[in-house]
CSV table of C-alpha atoms and ligand atoms in Angstrom, one decimal:
chain,number,residue,atom,x,y,z
A,1,ARG,CA,75.2,104.4,65.2
A,2,ALA,CA,76.2,102.7,68.4
A,3,LYS,CA,79.1,103.4,70.7
A,4,ALA,CA,80.4,101.3,73.6
A,5,ASP,CA,81.0,103.5,76.6
A,6,GLY,CA,83.4,101.2,78.3
A,7,SER,CA,81.0,100.0,81.0
A,8,GLY,CA,79.5,97.3,78.7
A,9,ARG,CA,76.4,99.4,77.9
A,10,ILE,CA,75.7,100.5,74.4
A,11,GLU,CA,74.6,104.1,73.8
A,12,VAL,CA,72.7,104.8,70.6
A,13,HIS,CA,73.1,108.2,69.1
A,14,GLU,CA,70.6,109.4,66.5
A,15,GLY,CA,71.1,112.1,63.9
A,16,ALA,CA,74.2,114.0,63.0
A,17,LEU,CA,77.1,114.5,65.4
A,18,SER,CA,77.6,118.0,66.8
A,19,SER,CA,81.0,119.5,66.3
A,20,SER,CA,81.9,119.1,69.9
A,21,GLU,CA,81.0,115.4,69.7
A,22,ILE,CA,83.3,115.1,66.7
A,23,ASP,CA,86.0,116.9,68.7
A,24,GLN,CA,85.6,114.5,71.6
A,25,LEU,CA,85.7,111.4,69.4
A,26,GLN,CA,88.9,112.7,67.7
A,27,LEU,CA,90.4,113.3,71.1
A,28,GLU,CA,89.7,109.8,72.2
A,29,THR,CA,91.2,108.4,69.1
A,30,ASP,CA,94.3,110.5,69.5
A,31,LEU,CA,94.7,109.6,73.1
A,32,ARG,CA,95.0,105.9,72.3
A,33,HIS,CA,98.2,106.8,70.4
A,34,ALA,CA,99.5,109.5,72.7
A,35,ILE,CA,101.1,107.1,75.2
A,36,ASP,CA,102.9,105.0,72.5
A,37,ASN,CA,104.0,108.2,70.7
A,38,GLY,CA,105.5,109.7,73.9
A,39,GLU,CA,103.1,112.7,73.9
A,40,LEU,CA,102.2,112.5,77.6
A,41,ARG,CA,104.2,114.5,80.1
A,42,LEU,CA,104.3,114.7,83.9
A,43,PHE,CA,104.5,118.2,85.4
A,44,TYR,CA,105.5,118.5,89.0
A,45,GLN,CA,104.2,121.0,91.6
A,46,PRO,CA,106.1,121.5,94.9
A,47,ILE,CA,104.5,120.6,98.2
A,48,VAL,CA,106.2,122.6,101.0
A,49,HIS,CA,106.4,122.8,104.8
A,50,LEU,CA,104.6,126.1,105.6
A,51,ALA,CA,106.8,127.1,108.5
A,52,ASP,CA,110.1,127.4,106.4
A,53,GLU,CA,109.0,126.7,102.8
A,54,THR,CA,111.3,123.7,102.6
A,55,LEU,CA,110.3,121.0,100.1
A,56,LEU,CA,108.4,117.9,101.2
A,57,GLY,CA,108.1,116.6,97.6
A,58,TYR,CA,106.1,117.1,94.4
A,59,GLU,CA,102.7,116.1,93.1
A,60,ALA,CA,102.8,114.6,89.6
A,61,LEU,CA,100.2,116.3,87.3
A,62,ILE,CA,99.6,114.9,83.8
A,63,ARG,CA,99.7,117.0,80.6
A,64,TRP,CA,99.3,116.0,77.0
A,65,GLN,CA,101.6,117.6,74.4
A,66,HIS,CA,99.1,117.2,71.6
A,67,PRO,CA,100.7,117.4,68.1
A,68,THR,CA,98.2,120.0,66.8
A,69,ARG,CA,96.4,121.4,69.9
A,70,GLY,CA,99.3,122.2,72.0
A,71,LEU,CA,99.7,121.4,75.7
A,72,LEU,CA,96.5,120.1,77.2
A,73,PRO,CA,95.5,120.1,80.9
A,74,PRO,CA,94.0,116.9,82.4
A,75,GLY,CA,90.5,118.3,82.6
A,76,VAL,CA,90.4,118.3,78.8
A,77,PHE,CA,91.4,114.6,78.2
A,78,LEU,CA,91.1,112.6,81.4
A,79,PRO,CA,87.3,112.2,81.0
A,80,ALA,CA,87.9,110.6,77.5
A,81,ALA,CA,90.3,108.2,79.1
A,82,GLU,CA,87.8,107.2,81.7
A,83,ASN,CA,85.3,106.3,79.0
A,84,ASN,CA,87.7,104.2,77.1
A,85,ARG,CA,89.4,101.5,79.1
A,86,LEU,CA,92.5,103.7,78.6
A,87,THR,CA,92.3,104.3,82.3
A,88,SER,CA,94.7,101.5,83.3
A,89,LYS,CA,97.2,102.1,80.4
A,90,LEU,CA,97.3,105.8,81.3
A,91,GLY,CA,97.4,105.2,85.0
A,92,ALA,CA,100.2,102.6,84.7
A,93,TRP,CA,102.3,105.1,82.6
A,94,VAL,CA,101.8,107.8,85.2
A,95,LEU,CA,102.8,105.6,88.1
A,96,ARG,CA,105.9,104.2,86.4
A,97,GLN,CA,107.1,107.6,85.1
A,98,ALA,CA,106.5,109.3,88.5
A,99,CYS,CA,108.4,106.5,90.4
A,100,ASN,CA,111.3,106.6,87.9
A,101,ASP,CA,111.5,110.4,88.1
A,102,ALA,CA,111.3,110.5,91.9
A,103,ALA,CA,114.0,107.8,92.2
A,104,THR,CA,116.5,110.4,90.8
A,105,TRP,CA,115.6,113.1,93.4
A,106,PRO,CA,117.2,113.7,96.7
A,107,SER,CA,116.2,110.8,99.0
A,108,ASP,CA,114.1,113.0,101.4
A,109,LEU,CA,111.7,114.0,98.7
A,110,ARG,CA,108.4,112.3,98.2
A,111,VAL,CA,106.2,112.0,95.1
A,112,HIS,CA,102.4,112.2,95.1
A,113,VAL,CA,100.5,110.4,92.3
A,114,ASN,CA,96.8,110.9,91.5
A,115,ILE,CA,94.9,107.6,91.1
A,116,SER,CA,91.5,107.3,89.4
A,117,ALA,CA,88.8,105.3,91.2
A,118,ARG,CA,88.4,103.1,88.2
A,119,HIS,CA,92.1,102.3,88.0
A,120,LEU,CA,92.3,101.5,91.7
A,121,ALA,CA,89.4,99.1,91.4
A,122,GLU,CA,91.0,97.2,88.6
A,123,GLU,CA,92.5,93.8,89.1
A,124,GLY,CA,96.3,93.9,89.2
A,125,PHE,CA,96.5,97.5,90.7
A,126,SER,CA,98.6,96.5,93.7
A,127,GLU,CA,100.9,94.4,91.5
A,128,LEU,CA,101.4,97.4,89.3
A,129,VAL,CA,102.4,99.6,92.3
A,130,THR,CA,104.9,96.9,93.4
A,131,ALA,CA,106.4,96.7,89.9
A,132,ALA,CA,106.7,100.5,89.5
A,133,LEU,CA,108.5,100.6,92.9
A,134,GLU,CA,110.8,97.7,92.1
A,135,GLU,CA,111.7,98.8,88.6
A,136,SER,CA,112.5,102.3,89.7
A,137,GLY,CA,114.1,101.4,93.0
A,138,LEU,CA,112.0,104.0,94.8
A,139,PRO,CA,111.4,103.1,98.5
A,140,PRO,CA,107.7,102.6,99.1
A,141,GLU,CA,107.7,105.3,101.9
A,142,ARG,CA,108.5,107.9,99.3
A,143,LEU,CA,105.3,107.3,97.3
A,144,GLU,CA,101.9,108.8,98.2
A,145,LEU,CA,98.7,107.9,96.3
A,146,GLU,CA,96.1,110.6,96.0
A,147,ILE,CA,92.5,109.4,95.8
A,148,THR,CA,89.2,111.3,96.1
A,149,GLU,CA,86.5,111.0,98.8
A,150,SER,CA,84.1,109.2,96.4
A,151,THR,CA,86.7,106.7,95.6
A,152,ALA,CA,87.1,105.9,99.3
A,153,LEU,CA,83.4,106.0,99.9
A,154,PHE,CA,82.3,103.6,97.1
A,155,ALA,CA,85.3,101.4,97.3
A,156,ALA,CA,84.5,97.7,96.8
A,157,GLU,CA,86.2,94.9,98.8
A,158,ALA,CA,88.7,94.4,96.0
A,159,THR,CA,89.7,98.0,96.2
A,160,LEU,CA,90.0,97.9,99.9
A,161,HIS,CA,92.2,94.8,99.6
A,162,ALA,CA,94.5,96.5,97.0
A,163,VAL,CA,94.9,99.5,99.3
A,164,ALA,CA,95.7,97.2,102.2
A,165,VAL,CA,98.4,95.5,100.2
A,166,VAL,CA,100.2,98.7,99.1
A,167,THR,CA,99.9,100.5,102.4
A,168,GLU,CA,101.3,97.4,104.1
A,169,ARG,CA,104.4,97.9,102.0
A,170,GLY,CA,104.8,101.5,103.2
A,171,VAL,CA,103.0,103.4,100.5
A,172,THR,CA,100.8,106.2,102.0
A,173,LEU,CA,97.4,107.4,101.0
A,174,ALA,CA,96.1,111.0,100.7
A,175,LEU,CA,92.5,112.1,100.4
A,176,ASP,CA,92.4,114.7,97.7
A,177,ASP,CA,90.0,117.7,97.4
A,178,PHE,CA,89.0,117.1,101.0
A,179,GLY,CA,85.6,118.5,102.0
A,180,THR,CA,84.1,118.6,98.5
A,181,GLY,CA,82.6,115.1,98.3
A,182,TYR,CA,79.5,113.7,99.9
A,183,SER,CA,81.0,112.4,103.0
A,184,ALA,CA,84.5,113.3,103.8
A,185,ILE,CA,84.3,112.0,107.3
A,186,THR,CA,83.0,108.6,106.4
A,187,ALA,CA,85.8,108.3,103.8
A,188,LEU,CA,88.4,108.7,106.6
A,189,HIS,CA,87.0,105.6,108.3
A,190,ARG,CA,86.9,103.4,105.3
A,191,LEU,CA,90.6,103.6,104.3
A,192,PRO,CA,93.9,103.9,106.0
A,193,ILE,CA,94.3,107.6,105.2
A,194,HIS,CA,97.7,109.3,106.0
A,195,THR,CA,97.1,112.8,104.6
A,196,VAL,CA,94.1,115.0,103.8
A,197,LYS,CA,94.4,117.7,101.2
A,198,ILE,CA,92.1,120.6,101.9
A,199,ASP,CA,90.5,121.6,98.6
A,200,ARG,CA,91.5,124.9,97.1
A,201,SER,CA,87.9,126.2,97.0
A,202,PHE,CA,88.1,126.5,100.8
A,203,VAL,CA,91.6,128.0,100.8
A,204,ALA,CA,90.5,130.7,98.3
A,205,ASP,CA,88.0,132.2,100.8
A,206,VAL,CA,89.7,131.4,104.1
A,207,VAL,CA,90.9,134.9,104.7
A,208,THR,CA,87.8,136.8,103.6
A,209,GLU,CA,84.9,134.5,104.6
A,210,PRO,CA,84.4,133.8,108.3
A,211,SER,CA,82.3,130.7,107.7
A,212,THR,CA,84.9,129.2,105.5
A,213,ALA,CA,87.6,130.1,108.1
A,214,ALA,CA,85.5,128.3,110.7
A,215,LEU,CA,85.2,125.3,108.4
A,216,VAL,CA,88.9,125.1,107.6
A,217,HIS,CA,89.7,125.6,111.3
A,218,GLY,CA,87.5,122.6,112.0
A,219,LEU,CA,89.1,120.5,109.3
A,220,LEU,CA,92.6,121.3,110.7
A,221,GLN,CA,91.5,120.3,114.2
A,222,LEU,CA,89.9,117.1,112.9
A,223,GLY,CA,93.1,116.2,111.1
A,224,ARG,CA,95.2,116.9,114.2
A,225,GLY,CA,92.8,114.8,116.4
A,226,MET,CA,93.0,111.9,114.0
A,227,GLY,CA,96.8,112.1,113.7
A,228,LEU,CA,96.6,112.9,110.0
A,229,GLN,CA,98.9,115.1,107.9
A,230,VAL,CA,97.1,118.1,106.4
A,231,ILE,CA,98.1,119.8,103.2
A,232,ALA,CA,96.3,122.9,102.1
A,233,GLU,CA,95.9,123.1,98.3
A,234,GLY,CA,95.7,126.1,96.0
A,235,ILE,CA,97.5,128.7,98.1
A,236,GLU,CA,97.9,131.7,95.8
A,237,ASP,CA,98.9,134.5,98.2
A,238,LEU,CA,100.9,135.0,101.4
A,239,ASP,CA,97.8,136.1,103.4
A,240,GLN,CA,96.4,132.6,102.9
A,241,ALA,CA,99.7,131.0,103.8
A,242,ASP,CA,100.0,133.1,106.9
A,243,TRP,CA,96.4,132.3,108.0
A,244,LEU,CA,96.9,128.6,107.6
A,245,LEU,CA,100.2,128.6,109.4
A,246,ARG,CA,98.7,130.5,112.3
A,247,HIS,CA,95.9,127.9,112.5
A,248,GLY,CA,98.2,124.9,112.6
A,249,CYS,CA,98.4,123.8,109.0
A,250,ALA,CA,101.9,122.4,108.5
A,251,MET,CA,102.0,121.8,104.7
A,252,ALA,CA,100.9,123.5,101.6
A,253,GLN,CA,100.8,123.5,97.8
A,254,GLY,CA,99.8,126.3,95.4
A,255,PHE,CA,100.9,128.9,92.9
A,256,ALA,CA,102.4,131.0,95.8
A,257,PHE,CA,105.1,128.3,96.2
A,258,GLY,CA,105.4,127.1,92.6
A,259,ARG,CA,103.3,126.2,89.6
A,260,PRO,CA,103.3,122.7,88.0
A,261,ALA,CA,106.4,122.5,85.7
A,262,PRO,CA,108.3,119.9,83.8
A,263,LEU,CA,111.4,118.5,85.4
A,264,PRO,CA,114.6,120.1,83.9
A,265,THR,CA,116.1,117.9,81.3
A,266,PRO,CA,119.5,116.4,82.2
A,267,ALA,CA,121.1,118.9,79.7
A,268,GLU,CA,119.6,121.9,81.5
A,269,VAL,CA,120.8,120.6,84.9
A,270,LEU,CA,124.2,120.2,83.4
A,271,ILE,CA,124.3,123.8,82.0
A,272,ASP,CA,123.0,125.0,85.4
A,273,GLU,CA,125.8,123.3,87.3
A,274,VAL,CA,128.6,124.3,84.9
A,275,THR,CA,127.7,128.0,84.9
A,276,ASP,CA,126.2,128.2,88.3
A,277,ALA,CA,123.7,130.7,86.9
A,278,PRO,CA,119.9,130.7,86.6
A,279,ALA,CA,118.9,128.1,84.0
A,280,ALA,CA,116.6,130.5,82.0
A,281,GLU,CA,119.3,133.1,81.4
A,282,THR,CA,121.9,130.5,80.6
A,283,VAL,CA,119.7,128.8,78.0
A,284,GLU,CA,119.1,132.1,76.2
A,285,ASP,CA,122.9,132.8,76.2
A,286,THR,CA,123.8,129.4,74.7
A,287,PRO,CA,124.6,129.6,71.0
A,288,GLU,CA,122.5,127.3,68.8
B,301,LIG,P1,94.3,117.8,91.9
B,301,LIG,O1,95.0,116.5,92.2
B,301,LIG,O2,93.5,118.4,93.0
B,301,LIG,O3,95.5,118.7,91.6
B,301,LIG,C1,95.6,120.1,91.9
B,301,LIG,C2,95.2,121.0,90.7
B,301,LIG,O4,95.1,122.3,91.1
B,301,LIG,C3,96.1,120.9,89.5
B,301,LIG,O5,95.4,121.2,88.3
B,301,LIG,C4,97.0,122.2,89.8
B,301,LIG,O6,97.6,122.7,88.7
B,301,LIG,C5,96.0,123.1,90.4
B,301,LIG,N1,96.6,124.1,91.3
B,301,LIG,C6,97.6,123.9,92.1
B,301,LIG,N2,97.9,125.1,92.8
B,301,LIG,C7,97.0,126.0,92.4
B,301,LIG,C8,96.7,127.3,92.8
B,301,LIG,O7,97.4,128.0,93.6
B,301,LIG,N3,95.6,127.9,92.1
B,301,LIG,C9,94.9,127.3,91.2
B,301,LIG,N4,93.9,128.0,90.6
B,301,LIG,N5,95.1,126.0,90.8
B,301,LIG,C10,96.1,125.4,91.4
B,301,LIG,P2,95.6,120.2,87.1
B,301,LIG,O8,97.1,119.9,86.9
B,301,LIG,O9,94.8,120.8,85.9
B,301,LIG,O10,94.9,118.9,87.5
B,301,LIG,C11,93.5,118.8,87.7
B,301,LIG,C12,93.1,117.5,88.2
B,301,LIG,O11,93.3,116.4,87.3
B,301,LIG,C13,93.9,117.1,89.5
B,301,LIG,O12,93.4,117.7,90.6
B,301,LIG,C14,93.7,115.6,89.5
B,301,LIG,O13,92.4,115.3,90.0
B,301,LIG,C15,93.6,115.2,88.0
B,301,LIG,N6,94.9,114.7,87.6
B,301,LIG,C16,96.0,115.4,87.3
B,301,LIG,N7,97.0,114.5,86.9
B,301,LIG,C17,96.5,113.3,87.0
B,301,LIG,C18,97.0,111.9,86.8
B,301,LIG,O14,98.2,111.7,86.5
B,301,LIG,N8,96.1,110.9,87.0
B,301,LIG,C19,94.8,111.1,87.4
B,301,LIG,N9,94.1,110.0,87.6
B,301,LIG,N10,94.3,112.3,87.6
B,301,LIG,C20,95.2,113.4,87.4
B,302,LIG,MG1,95.9,115.6,93.6
B,303,LIG,MG1,93.3,118.4,94.9
B,304,LIG,MG1,91.4,119.6,93.0
């Protein structure tokens, strides 16, 4: 039995498939249909200014409403997409949907979209971004693309060119999970980075671990020195928020400020406006 892994190589498996292999193959097959069947969802998590908790915008985070397995987080199915040339189809859906959604928000709110290295390297990426912006009417300045350090580090000329084209238009670039890759600092020099997102593994220990505190302190100084925006990820409690604010971190994201959630449907917004009451209570009170 042979299986193309998407990179042109052929992997040969011998013997029977384990149940987890069967599971994975089924997931890949299902994922091909998920986009066309409208099973993918974008959840949005708030990004706030730490000083006053006002909204800067939202990060789009993909979910899959699987017909039998329920709501799946990206960690379960994104690896399958990476193996299967589904990357560009899925990435294009996310970009278009996020731009369309953001175009309906108040005009000071930005949207952050995660971009996989493989998609960014594909031919036509910058044209896709342009199309998503034009179709939605979203001004380029309101779109931020999140990439990881390894994407920046191993970017080929074609990728650097695509990045140059979109940033030239006003789209900004964030380095996600900052500090977890091989060479965070080198990545900053390879691409026109606007924002760094300090990984939540650092934020988790910032109050309790002096060495982590020193490291985050250094990252904040580095960001300031280079004129970058800094967002701390994964803030779960107010002690962490307080520490970060005192050490000069202006922006944050985390369960303490809001979990990823679907946008309210137009009907829910309407009910909310009409009754001027919290949506959850209103929905329960509404007769079927
Ligand atoms: P990320 O871009 O670093 O996104 C942040 C992740 O941390 C999200 O997980 C979010 O739910 C989680 N998170 C946020 N605040 C907290 C917190 O206070 N505590 C904890 N424990 N977790 C928090 P999620 O949604 O499961 O996404 C995981 C990763 O999947 C993302 O990491 C991103 O790398 C990738 N991803 C998500 N959506 C997309 C997408 O549309 N396209 C691509 N290419 N990748 C995506
Ligand atoms: Mg991200
Ligand atoms: Mg991150
Ligand atoms: Mg992360």
